[in-house]
Tab-separated table of C-alpha atoms and ligand atoms in Angstrom:
chain	number	residue	atom	x	y	z
A	1	UNK	CA	-10.727	-10.786	5.220
A	2	UNK	CA	-13.901	-11.307	2.860
A	3	UNK	CA	-16.248	-8.626	1.111
A	4	UNK	CA	-19.479	-8.846	0.233
A	5	UNK	CA	-21.745	-5.686	-1.739
A	6	UNK	CA	-24.674	-5.205	-2.028
A	7	UNK	CA	-27.277	-2.725	-3.425
A	8	UNK	CA	-30.763	-1.815	-1.431
A	9	UNK	CA	-33.809	0.390	-2.122
A	10	UNK	CA	-33.656	3.554	0.106
A	11	UNK	CA	-36.963	4.315	1.594
A	12	UNK	CA	-39.455	7.233	1.813
A	13	UNK	CA	-42.741	8.258	3.901
A	14	UNK	CA	-45.875	10.186	1.051
A	15	UNK	CA	-46.071	13.797	2.513
A	16	UNK	CA	-49.200	13.910	1.149
A	17	UNK	CA	-51.230	11.392	2.467
A	18	UNK	CA	-48.877	9.026	5.247
A	19	UNK	CA	-47.997	6.541	3.578
A	20	UNK	CA	-44.656	4.831	4.789
A	21	UNK	CA	-42.081	3.279	3.732
A	22	UNK	CA	-42.553	3.529	0.183
A	23	UNK	CA	-39.233	2.927	-2.142
A	24	UNK	CA	-36.893	5.210	-3.176
A	25	UNK	CA	-35.714	3.739	-6.550
A	26	UNK	CA	-38.738	1.757	-7.963
A	27	UNK	CA	-41.581	4.037	-6.531
A	28	UNK	CA	-41.113	7.638	-7.445
A	29	UNK	CA	-44.529	8.684	-6.747
A	30	UNK	CA	-47.207	7.567	-4.032
A	31	UNK	CA	-49.114	4.445	-5.282
A	32	UNK	CA	-51.914	5.733	-2.806
A	33	UNK	CA	-52.118	9.540	-3.817
A	34	UNK	CA	-50.084	10.095	-6.589
A	35	UNK	CA	-47.621	12.770	-4.766
A	36	UNK	CA	-44.373	12.993	-6.143
A	37	UNK	CA	-41.206	11.526	-3.841
A	38	UNK	CA	-39.230	13.951	-1.852
A	39	UNK	CA	-35.581	12.947	-1.985
A	40	UNK	CA	-35.233	15.263	1.421
A	41	UNK	CA	-37.137	12.562	3.321
A	42	UNK	CA	-35.410	9.192	1.908
A	43	UNK	CA	-34.216	7.512	4.881
A	44	UNK	CA	-32.220	4.092	5.195
A	45	UNK	CA	-34.589	1.199	5.517
A	46	UNK	CA	-34.935	-1.148	8.597
A	47	UNK	CA	-32.397	-4.323	8.817
A	48	UNK	CA	-35.544	-6.732	8.250
A	49	UNK	CA	-37.137	-4.411	5.392
A	50	UNK	CA	-34.375	-4.283	3.372
A	51	UNK	CA	-35.055	-4.643	-0.915
A	52	UNK	CA	-32.722	-5.547	-2.585
A	53	UNK	CA	-31.781	-3.938	-6.518
A	54	UNK	CA	-30.547	-6.326	-8.863
A	55	UNK	CA	-28.488	-5.100	-11.929
A	56	UNK	CA	-29.115	-1.568	-11.521
A	57	UNK	CA	-27.118	0.676	-13.479
A	58	UNK	CA	-25.678	3.619	-11.127
A	59	UNK	CA	-26.101	7.077	-13.336
A	60	UNK	CA	-24.880	8.965	-10.141
A	61	UNK	CA	-27.359	11.313	-8.200
A	62	UNK	CA	-30.417	12.143	-8.874
A	63	UNK	CA	-31.259	15.908	-9.932
A	64	UNK	CA	-33.813	18.064	-9.489
A	65	UNK	CA	-36.225	19.224	-12.179
A	66	UNK	CA	-35.483	22.876	-12.435
A	67	UNK	CA	-39.480	23.715	-12.833
A	68	UNK	CA	-41.109	21.786	-10.404
A	69	UNK	CA	-38.400	20.902	-8.266
A	70	UNK	CA	-39.410	17.174	-8.466
A	71	UNK	CA	-36.366	14.465	-8.568
A	72	UNK	CA	-35.266	12.428	-11.344
A	73	UNK	CA	-32.963	10.157	-12.531
A	74	UNK	CA	-29.916	11.789	-14.225
A	75	UNK	CA	-30.523	9.592	-17.158
A	76	UNK	CA	-34.171	11.951	-17.692
A	77	UNK	CA	-34.214	14.314	-20.443
A	78	UNK	CA	-37.488	15.525	-19.798
A	79	UNK	CA	-39.134	15.699	-16.634
A	80	UNK	CA	-41.375	13.384	-16.004
A	81	UNK	CA	-43.575	15.311	-13.271
A	82	UNK	CA	-43.859	18.519	-15.339
A	83	UNK	CA	-42.227	17.551	-18.729
A	84	UNK	CA	-39.951	20.384	-18.132
A	85	UNK	CA	-36.341	20.282	-19.889
A	86	UNK	CA	-33.642	18.571	-17.492
A	87	UNK	CA	-31.099	21.528	-18.218
A	88	UNK	CA	-29.582	23.366	-15.290
A	89	UNK	CA	-30.784	21.011	-12.989
A	90	UNK	CA	-29.175	20.289	-9.910
A	91	UNK	CA	-28.071	17.298	-7.680
A	92	UNK	CA	-30.319	15.997	-4.950
A	93	UNK	CA	-28.753	15.569	-1.092
A	94	UNK	CA	-27.720	12.453	0.417
A	95	UNK	CA	-27.402	11.168	3.888
A	96	UNK	CA	-23.733	10.073	3.296
A	97	UNK	CA	-22.490	7.123	4.950
A	98	UNK	CA	-23.760	5.296	8.051
A	99	UNK	CA	-21.483	2.738	10.365
A	100	UNK	CA	-22.567	-0.330	12.222
A	101	UNK	CA	-21.584	-0.631	15.415
A	102	UNK	CA	-20.206	-3.434	17.454
A	103	UNK	CA	-23.761	-3.611	19.427
A	104	UNK	CA	-25.229	-3.572	16.130
A	105	UNK	CA	-26.521	-0.061	16.211
A	106	UNK	CA	-26.106	1.912	13.245
A	107	UNK	CA	-24.427	5.585	13.383
A	108	UNK	CA	-24.359	8.346	10.885
A	109	UNK	CA	-26.243	8.518	7.904
A	110	UNK	CA	-29.605	10.140	10.063
A	111	UNK	CA	-30.001	13.585	9.124
A	112	UNK	CA	-31.050	14.576	5.505
A	113	UNK	CA	-28.637	16.474	3.647
A	114	UNK	CA	-29.966	19.074	1.787
A	115	UNK	CA	-28.273	19.969	-1.834
A	116	UNK	CA	-24.422	20.334	-2.092
A	117	UNK	CA	-22.425	20.648	0.599
A	118	UNK	CA	-20.432	24.101	0.637
A	119	UNK	CA	-16.649	22.959	-0.197
A	120	UNK	CA	-15.010	22.028	3.070
A	121	UNK	CA	-12.108	24.423	4.495
A	122	UNK	CA	-10.121	21.288	5.556
A	123	UNK	CA	-7.790	21.223	2.778
A	124	UNK	CA	-6.956	24.639	3.094
A	125	UNK	CA	-6.010	24.130	6.688
A	126	UNK	CA	-3.730	21.520	6.514
A	127	UNK	CA	-2.233	22.922	3.354
A	128	UNK	CA	-1.493	25.371	6.012
A	129	UNK	CA	-0.125	23.426	8.200
A	130	UNK	CA	2.380	21.232	5.645
A	131	UNK	CA	3.616	24.910	5.119
A	132	UNK	CA	3.844	25.440	8.610
A	133	UNK	CA	6.171	22.782	9.129
A	134	UNK	CA	7.773	23.360	6.068
A	135	UNK	CA	9.020	26.570	6.863
A	136	UNK	CA	10.105	25.211	10.803
A	137	UNK	CA	12.258	22.753	9.632
A	138	UNK	CA	13.606	24.925	7.006
A	139	UNK	CA	14.208	27.663	9.092
A	140	UNK	CA	15.992	25.143	11.861
A	141	UNK	CA	18.414	24.208	8.942
A	142	UNK	CA	19.302	27.225	7.714
A	143	UNK	CA	19.259	29.663	10.269
A	144	UNK	CA	22.468	29.121	12.272
A	145	UNK	CA	24.752	31.256	14.182
A	146	UNK	CA	28.066	30.408	14.616
A	147	UNK	CA	30.255	29.783	17.458
A	148	UNK	CA	33.559	28.981	18.683
A	149	UNK	CA	33.501	25.481	20.092
A	150	UNK	CA	36.475	24.084	22.412
A	151	UNK	CA	36.728	20.168	23.347
A	152	UNK	CA	36.038	19.481	26.430
A	153	UNK	CA	34.685	15.759	27.249
A	154	UNK	CA	35.225	12.665	25.609
A	155	UNK	CA	33.525	9.433	26.705
A	156	UNK	CA	32.494	6.034	24.545
A	157	UNK	CA	30.339	3.007	25.228
A	158	UNK	CA	29.995	-0.494	24.002
A	159	UNK	CA	27.554	-2.718	24.707
A	160	UNK	CA	26.500	-6.761	23.380
A	161	UNK	CA	23.156	-7.714	23.900
A	162	UNK	CA	23.586	-11.567	25.436
A	163	UNK	CA	20.724	-14.303	24.215
A	164	UNK	CA	19.850	-17.348	26.167
A	165	UNK	CA	18.484	-20.262	24.947
A	166	UNK	CA	15.389	-21.866	26.510
A	167	UNK	CA	12.230	-22.576	26.677
A	168	UNK	CA	9.298	-19.907	26.088
A	169	UNK	CA	5.682	-20.000	26.086
A	170	UNK	CA	4.089	-17.605	23.237
A	171	UNK	CA	0.694	-17.661	20.945
A	172	UNK	CA	0.723	-17.534	16.957
A	173	UNK	CA	-0.626	-18.597	14.026
A	174	UNK	CA	-1.013	-22.829	13.976
A	175	UNK	CA	0.754	-22.426	10.364
A	176	UNK	CA	3.541	-20.547	11.797
A	177	UNK	CA	4.536	-22.521	15.306
A	178	UNK	CA	8.266	-23.362	14.805
A	179	UNK	CA	9.386	-27.232	14.377
A	180	UNK	CA	9.837	-29.278	17.140
A	181	UNK	CA	7.145	-27.017	19.429
A	182	UNK	CA	4.833	-28.436	22.075
A	183	UNK	CA	1.225	-27.444	21.116
A	184	UNK	CA	-0.949	-26.707	24.253
A	185	UNK	CA	-4.368	-25.520	23.182
A	186	UNK	CA	-5.560	-24.353	19.582
A	187	UNK	CA	-8.425	-21.717	18.825
A	188	UNK	CA	-10.512	-20.293	16.299
A	189	UNK	CA	-11.415	-16.834	17.119
A	190	UNK	CA	-15.094	-15.646	15.918
A	191	UNK	CA	-14.910	-12.960	12.869
A	192	UNK	CA	-15.597	-9.861	13.352
A	193	UNK	CA	-17.307	-7.918	10.695
A	194	UNK	CA	-17.914	-4.701	9.868
A	195	UNK	CA	-21.278	-3.506	7.849
A	196	UNK	CA	-20.929	0.195	5.711
A	197	UNK	CA	-24.002	1.957	4.166
A	198	UNK	CA	-23.488	4.667	1.874
A	199	UNK	CA	-26.597	6.460	0.354
A	200	UNK	CA	-25.730	6.598	-3.908
A	201	UNK	CA	-28.850	9.987	-4.170
A	202	UNK	CA	-30.378	7.931	-6.520
A	203	UNK	CA	-33.396	6.010	-4.118
A	204	UNK	CA	-30.471	3.020	-3.486
A	205	UNK	CA	-27.719	2.662	-1.569
A	206	UNK	CA	-24.963	-0.019	-1.059
A	207	UNK	CA	-23.799	-1.799	1.250
A	208	UNK	CA	-20.886	-3.281	2.176
A	209	UNK	CA	-19.579	-6.493	5.038
A	210	UNK	CA	-16.492	-7.170	5.417
A	211	UNK	CA	-15.308	-9.834	7.726
A	212	UNK	CA	-12.226	-11.017	9.169
A	213	UNK	CA	-11.070	-14.312	8.038
A	214	UNK	CA	-10.740	-15.537	11.256
A	215	UNK	CA	-7.299	-17.840	11.310
A	216	UNK	CA	-6.384	-21.314	13.914
A	217	UNK	CA	-4.713	-19.886	16.715
A	218	UNK	CA	-2.037	-21.882	18.786
A	219	UNK	CA	-0.728	-21.618	22.202
A	220	UNK	CA	2.990	-23.328	22.399
A	221	UNK	CA	5.959	-24.283	24.162
A	222	UNK	CA	9.403	-24.048	22.172
A	223	UNK	CA	13.036	-23.544	22.795
A	224	UNK	CA	14.094	-20.269	21.682
A	225	UNK	CA	16.505	-17.028	21.488
A	226	UNK	CA	16.098	-15.227	24.229
A	227	UNK	CA	17.544	-11.819	25.474
A	228	UNK	CA	18.354	-11.513	28.717
A	229	UNK	CA	20.747	-8.739	29.221
A	230	UNK	CA	22.950	-6.386	28.091
A	231	UNK	CA	26.381	-5.879	29.066
A	232	UNK	CA	27.876	-2.660	28.804
A	233	UNK	CA	31.819	-1.062	28.775
A	234	UNK	CA	32.127	2.829	29.163
A	235	UNK	CA	35.091	5.108	29.298
A	236	UNK	CA	36.935	8.228	28.831
A	237	UNK	CA	39.351	9.182	26.363
A	238	UNK	CA	42.545	7.492	27.122
A	239	UNK	CA	40.896	4.642	27.458
A	240	UNK	CA	41.697	2.129	24.707
A	241	UNK	CA	38.273	1.216	24.219
A	242	UNK	CA	36.912	-2.622	24.206
A	243	UNK	CA	34.020	-4.590	23.861
A	244	UNK	CA	32.968	-6.196	27.841
A	245	UNK	CA	34.297	-9.314	28.985
A	246	UNK	CA	31.820	-12.130	28.692
A	247	UNK	CA	31.527	-15.358	30.568
A	248	UNK	CA	29.238	-17.310	28.748
A	249	UNK	CA	28.207	-20.992	28.718
A	250	UNK	CA	28.599	-21.350	24.975
A	251	UNK	CA	26.543	-24.240	22.875
A	252	UNK	CA	22.734	-25.252	22.126
A	253	UNK	CA	21.471	-26.574	25.035
A	254	UNK	CA	19.190	-25.616	26.771
A	255	UNK	CA	19.880	-22.500	29.541
A	256	UNK	CA	23.153	-21.810	26.917
A	257	UNK	CA	24.180	-18.448	26.093
A	258	UNK	CA	25.551	-16.514	22.988
A	259	UNK	CA	26.459	-12.740	21.945
A	260	UNK	CA	23.834	-10.912	19.954
A	261	UNK	CA	23.702	-7.080	18.673
A	262	UNK	CA	26.722	-5.118	19.380
A	263	UNK	CA	26.288	-1.017	19.629
A	264	UNK	CA	29.165	1.471	20.193
A	265	UNK	CA	28.747	5.401	20.910
A	266	UNK	CA	31.405	7.920	20.859
A	267	UNK	CA	30.809	11.042	22.375
A	268	UNK	CA	32.530	14.089	22.092
A	269	UNK	CA	31.243	17.180	24.966
A	270	UNK	CA	31.757	20.885	23.418
A	271	UNK	CA	31.707	23.900	25.580
A	272	UNK	CA	30.700	27.324	23.965
A	273	UNK	CA	31.955	30.804	24.621
A	274	UNK	CA	28.517	31.806	26.581
A	275	UNK	CA	29.049	28.832	28.565
A	276	UNK	CA	26.720	26.288	27.091
A	277	UNK	CA	27.394	22.271	26.773
A	278	UNK	CA	26.912	20.795	23.447
A	279	UNK	CA	26.933	16.915	22.890
A	280	UNK	CA	28.062	15.356	19.579
A	281	UNK	CA	27.742	11.210	18.734
A	282	UNK	CA	29.657	9.038	16.501
A	283	UNK	CA	29.378	5.870	15.489
A	284	UNK	CA	33.395	5.243	14.749
A	285	UNK	CA	36.058	5.618	16.922
A	286	UNK	CA	38.515	7.155	14.474
A	287	UNK	CA	35.915	10.145	13.974
A	288	UNK	CA	35.864	10.653	18.080
A	289	UNK	CA	39.480	9.980	18.437
A	290	UNK	CA	40.429	13.561	16.105
A	291	UNK	CA	39.280	15.341	18.563
A	292	UNK	CA	41.795	16.590	21.130
A	293	UNK	CA	41.159	17.808	24.528
A	294	UNK	CA	41.113	21.593	24.600
A	295	UNK	CA	40.889	21.912	20.676
A	296	UNK	CA	38.696	24.500	19.800
A	297	UNK	CA	35.998	24.155	16.624
A	298	UNK	CA	33.868	26.518	14.440
A	299	UNK	CA	30.440	24.938	14.391
A	300	UNK	CA	27.188	26.417	13.645
A	301	UNK	CA	24.204	26.513	16.018
A	302	UNK	CA	20.788	26.406	15.222
A	303	UNK	CA	18.559	29.212	16.291
A	304	UNK	CA	15.349	27.324	16.310
A	305	UNK	CA	15.146	24.632	18.332
A	306	UNK	CA	19.078	25.412	19.610
A	307	UNK	CA	21.477	22.428	19.122
A	308	UNK	CA	24.582	22.167	17.363
A	309	UNK	CA	25.029	20.870	13.899
A	310	UNK	CA	27.426	18.663	14.395
A	311	UNK	CA	28.445	18.366	10.800
A	312	UNK	CA	29.385	21.979	10.550
A	313	UNK	CA	32.416	21.147	12.537
A	314	UNK	CA	35.283	22.785	11.247
A	315	UNK	CA	39.313	22.690	13.242
A	316	UNK	CA	40.674	25.903	13.990
B	401	ZN	ZN1	-49.383	9.647	-0.555
B	402	ZN	ZN1	-41.034	19.574	-13.446
């Protein structure tokens, strides 16, 4: 990503004599009639009419003279229009942010925003939502009722993923192509750029252009391991858990196979006195085995959202 940042003059039209496209920073008064600039009438200029500002120190948005309402730089001690001291002055409005769409049109930053915006209620609303979520989670964990649970079902499942070494066609950055791969084609995408303008409120705006660094893409064929199936073995209590039997063509030839990730799951099904059924899952066989069919356990059922807290189980 490359970024270019530059500052330009906002523009304004004289509301007294009608002269257009005056410069926001360097023309604080109309050169034709002497009328003062109205910061509420500033606008982002046309692309072809942009005037760059060199080495302009940003001291904050302009402030309004408390006596004559003329906009002045924040640096001024006294109003250059009427001479009044600038104490107690308020900040002028600004047009906010403008973004260029893919089609080249500018969006946002249109309407003149009158002086400081009211405080948004958004942070308060977000805070309340977060609070509600926390309360829900706390209640869900802490608000439980006791229940007597009888072990009614027990099952297990064991899975092995099977991978095959085969030719695959892929597209990736040319620097990431594995050695030994056969490159089919190369292409370089055109960079995409986004441009953003921000009204600084002092008669200037900052334009930021960000462009992606285009990376050459290669489409290639290479031999790789790829998952092709999952073998599964399941059973109830009484059938010793076992891994599925695989008949693989081992080796590193094209079409050869190998075992990949293994997963095992052990489930205990409980019936509560009110007829409801609950399941608990265990990752290890020994934890699962200690639940004998017909044995009773005391456990906690969540009042909000339902469900059995499997960590709460205690033998009775
Ligand atoms: Zn004028
Ligand atoms: Zn003044």
